[in-house]
Amino acid sequence: MLGVSAVIVAGLTLFFRLTMTGRAMRACSDDRMAACLCGVNDRWMITLSFMLSAGIGALAGCVISPVTKTQYDMGAALAIKGFTVAILGGLGNSMAAVAAGLLLGLLEAFVVSQFPSAYKEAVAIVILLLVLVLRPSGLFVRRDIGALRAA
């Protein structure tokens, strides 16, 4: 899982920084109207971003399925963990999301080692609430960007 995550993050980083399509996607993410005025087809970028996210989600599902013994009704717990990691790492930073995922996994492992395993699912919700109350822009966001988003 760590290897696949590292390859995906490295590939996305290279894609967004080095290719024209990746830069166009970032431009649409920052300011859609300005990107359109520069000649970027925003509809194609939105479609491409959905395709990219669906592919990454499918790959992640294939990698985690043997570990979690996937069932048809387990999506809510994984969705809460995914949302917690996205908020904890700060939106838009893939390296911070990986670090936040590792941090959440370590905290869950610690809770399982110290308390009954029933508390494992509550860890993500407690962390999510704490981050939303204490630092809503995420733990790994730079202060100047956090100030801009708050304004």
GROMACS .gro file of C-alpha atoms in nm:
model
  151
    1MET     CA    1   0.000   0.000   0.000
    2LEU     CA    2   0.280   0.239   0.083
    3GLY     CA    3   0.452   0.171  -0.250
    4VAL     CA    4   0.137   0.229  -0.452
    5SER     CA    5   0.066   0.548  -0.256
    6ALA     CA    6   0.419   0.674  -0.318
    7VAL     CA    7   0.393   0.602  -0.692
    8ILE     CA    8   0.054   0.775  -0.718
    9VAL     CA    9   0.168   1.083  -0.527
   10ALA     CA   10   0.492   1.109  -0.724
   11GLY     CA   11   0.307   1.061  -1.053
   12LEU     CA   12   0.046   1.323  -0.966
   13THR     CA   13   0.311   1.567  -0.853
   14LEU     CA   14   0.501   1.528  -1.178
   15PHE     CA   15   0.180   1.547  -1.379
   16PHE     CA   16   0.060   1.867  -1.215
   17ARG     CA   17   0.398   2.041  -1.224
   18LEU     CA   18   0.551   1.934  -1.554
   19THR     CA   19   0.271   1.884  -1.807
   20MET     CA   20   0.060   2.149  -1.976
   21THR     CA   21  -0.256   1.952  -1.899
   22GLY     CA   22  -0.165   1.936  -1.530
   23ARG     CA   23  -0.097   2.307  -1.523
   24ALA     CA   24  -0.427   2.373  -1.698
   25MET     CA   25  -0.607   2.161  -1.438
   26ARG     CA   26  -0.440   2.359  -1.159
   27ALA     CA   27  -0.535   2.684  -1.332
   28CYS     CA   28  -0.899   2.574  -1.352
   29SER     CA   29  -0.885   2.477  -0.988
   30ASP     CA   30  -0.753   2.817  -0.883
   31ASP     CA   31  -0.968   3.041  -1.104
   32ARG     CA   32  -1.194   2.886  -1.364
   33MET     CA   33  -1.284   3.211  -1.539
   34ALA     CA   34  -0.923   3.321  -1.573
   35ALA     CA   35  -0.828   2.979  -1.711
   36CYS     CA   36  -1.108   3.003  -1.967
   37LEU     CA   37  -0.988   3.348  -2.071
   38CYS     CA   38  -0.640   3.200  -2.126
   39GLY     CA   39  -0.781   2.939  -2.363
   40VAL     CA   40  -0.819   2.641  -2.130
   41ASN     CA   41  -1.120   2.422  -2.203
   42ASP     CA   42  -1.269   2.406  -1.854
   43ARG     CA   43  -1.523   2.136  -1.936
   44TRP     CA   44  -1.249   1.904  -2.058
   45MET     CA   45  -1.043   1.974  -1.745
   46ILE     CA   46  -1.340   1.894  -1.520
   47THR     CA   47  -1.406   1.572  -1.711
   48LEU     CA   48  -1.040   1.478  -1.697
   49SER     CA   49  -1.023   1.547  -1.323
   50PHE     CA   50  -1.324   1.321  -1.261
   51MET     CA   51  -1.167   1.048  -1.475
   52LEU     CA   52  -0.837   1.082  -1.291
   53SER     CA   53  -1.001   1.069  -0.948
   54ALA     CA   54  -1.212   0.767  -1.048
   55GLY     CA   55  -0.902   0.584  -1.167
   56ILE     CA   56  -0.710   0.662  -0.850
   57GLY     CA   57  -1.010   0.556  -0.640
   58ALA     CA   58  -1.037   0.228  -0.832
   59LEU     CA   59  -0.667   0.160  -0.786
   60ALA     CA   60  -0.692   0.239  -0.415
   61GLY     CA   61  -0.989   0.005  -0.384
   62CYS     CA   62  -0.793  -0.274  -0.553
   63VAL     CA   63  -0.499  -0.223  -0.320
   64ILE     CA   64  -0.692  -0.200   0.006
   65SER     CA   65  -0.952  -0.467  -0.070
   66PRO     CA   66  -0.741  -0.769   0.033
   67VAL     CA   67  -0.634  -0.599   0.356
   68THR     CA   68  -0.975  -0.481   0.478
   69LYS     CA   69  -1.176  -0.781   0.352
   70THR     CA   70  -1.411  -0.553   0.163
   71GLN     CA   71  -1.786  -0.590   0.214
   72TYR     CA   72  -2.076  -0.415   0.049
   73ASP     CA   73  -2.167  -0.207   0.356
   74MET     CA   74  -1.829  -0.076   0.474
   75GLY     CA   75  -1.815   0.245   0.272
   76ALA     CA   76  -1.919   0.485   0.549
   77ALA     CA   77  -1.623   0.409   0.775
   78LEU     CA   78  -1.376   0.445   0.487
   79ALA     CA   79  -1.544   0.766   0.371
   80ILE     CA   80  -1.514   0.918   0.718
   81LYS     CA   81  -1.146   0.821   0.733
   82GLY     CA   82  -1.085   0.963   0.386
   83PHE     CA   83  -1.259   1.290   0.469
   84THR     CA   84  -1.066   1.313   0.796
   85VAL     CA   85  -0.735   1.265   0.613
   86ALA     CA   86  -0.829   1.528   0.353
   87ILE     CA   87  -0.919   1.784   0.619
   88LEU     CA   88  -0.624   1.691   0.842
   89GLY     CA   89  -0.373   1.730   0.561
   90GLY     CA   90  -0.531   2.037   0.409
   91LEU     CA   91  -0.699   2.029   0.071
   92GLY     CA   92  -0.476   2.045  -0.234
   93ASN     CA   93  -0.157   1.900  -0.088
   94SER     CA   94  -0.100   1.536  -0.177
   95MET     CA   95   0.210   1.489   0.037
   96ALA     CA   96   0.027   1.628   0.340
   97ALA     CA   97  -0.262   1.390   0.270
   98VAL     CA   98  -0.024   1.093   0.274
   99ALA     CA   99   0.132   1.217   0.599
  100ALA     CA  100  -0.214   1.270   0.749
  101GLY     CA  101  -0.315   0.918   0.645
  102LEU     CA  102  -0.009   0.772   0.813
  103LEU     CA  103  -0.077   0.980   1.124
  104LEU     CA  104  -0.439   0.864   1.139
  105GLY     CA  105  -0.333   0.502   1.093
  106LEU     CA  106  -0.076   0.529   1.372
  107LEU     CA  107  -0.329   0.690   1.605
  108GLU     CA  108  -0.583   0.415   1.531
  109ALA     CA  109  -0.320   0.147   1.596
  110PHE     CA  110  -0.230   0.315   1.925
  111VAL     CA  111  -0.593   0.333   2.034
  112VAL     CA  112  -0.648  -0.034   1.950
  113SER     CA  113  -0.341  -0.129   2.154
  114GLN     CA  114  -0.455   0.069   2.460
  115PHE     CA  115  -0.837   0.049   2.448
  116PRO     CA  116  -1.098  -0.198   2.322
  117SER     CA  117  -1.111  -0.227   1.943
  118ALA     CA  118  -1.460  -0.076   1.938
  119TYR     CA  119  -1.301   0.267   1.982
  120LYS     CA  120  -1.102   0.235   1.659
  121GLU     CA  121  -1.378   0.384   1.444
  122ALA     CA  122  -1.430   0.675   1.683
  123VAL     CA  123  -1.070   0.794   1.644
  124ALA     CA  124  -1.129   0.936   1.296
  125ILE     CA  125  -1.442   1.122   1.404
  126VAL     CA  126  -1.275   1.269   1.715
  127ILE     CA  127  -0.973   1.383   1.513
  128LEU     CA  128  -1.200   1.529   1.245
  129LEU     CA  129  -1.395   1.728   1.501
  130LEU     CA  130  -1.080   1.850   1.675
  131VAL     CA  131  -0.920   1.965   1.351
  132LEU     CA  132  -1.238   2.136   1.232
  133VAL     CA  133  -1.268   2.324   1.561
  134LEU     CA  134  -0.903   2.404   1.631
  135ARG     CA  135  -0.748   2.437   1.284
  136PRO     CA  136  -1.005   2.422   1.002
  137SER     CA  137  -0.750   2.483   0.725
  138GLY     CA  138  -0.563   2.161   0.818
  139LEU     CA  139  -0.244   2.081   1.003
  140PHE     CA  140  -0.005   2.100   0.710
  141VAL     CA  141  -0.124   2.417   0.536
  142ARG     CA  142   0.110   2.716   0.529
  143ARG     CA  143   0.000   3.010   0.740
  144ASP     CA  144  -0.012   3.259   0.452
  145ILE     CA  145  -0.235   3.031   0.244
  146GLY     CA  146  -0.457   2.960   0.544
  147ALA     CA  147  -0.496   3.336   0.600
  148LEU     CA  148  -0.591   3.387   0.236
  149ARG     CA  149  -0.852   3.112   0.247
  150ALA     CA  150  -1.000   3.252   0.566
  151ALA     CA  151  -1.040   3.600   0.417
   0.00000   0.00000   0.00000
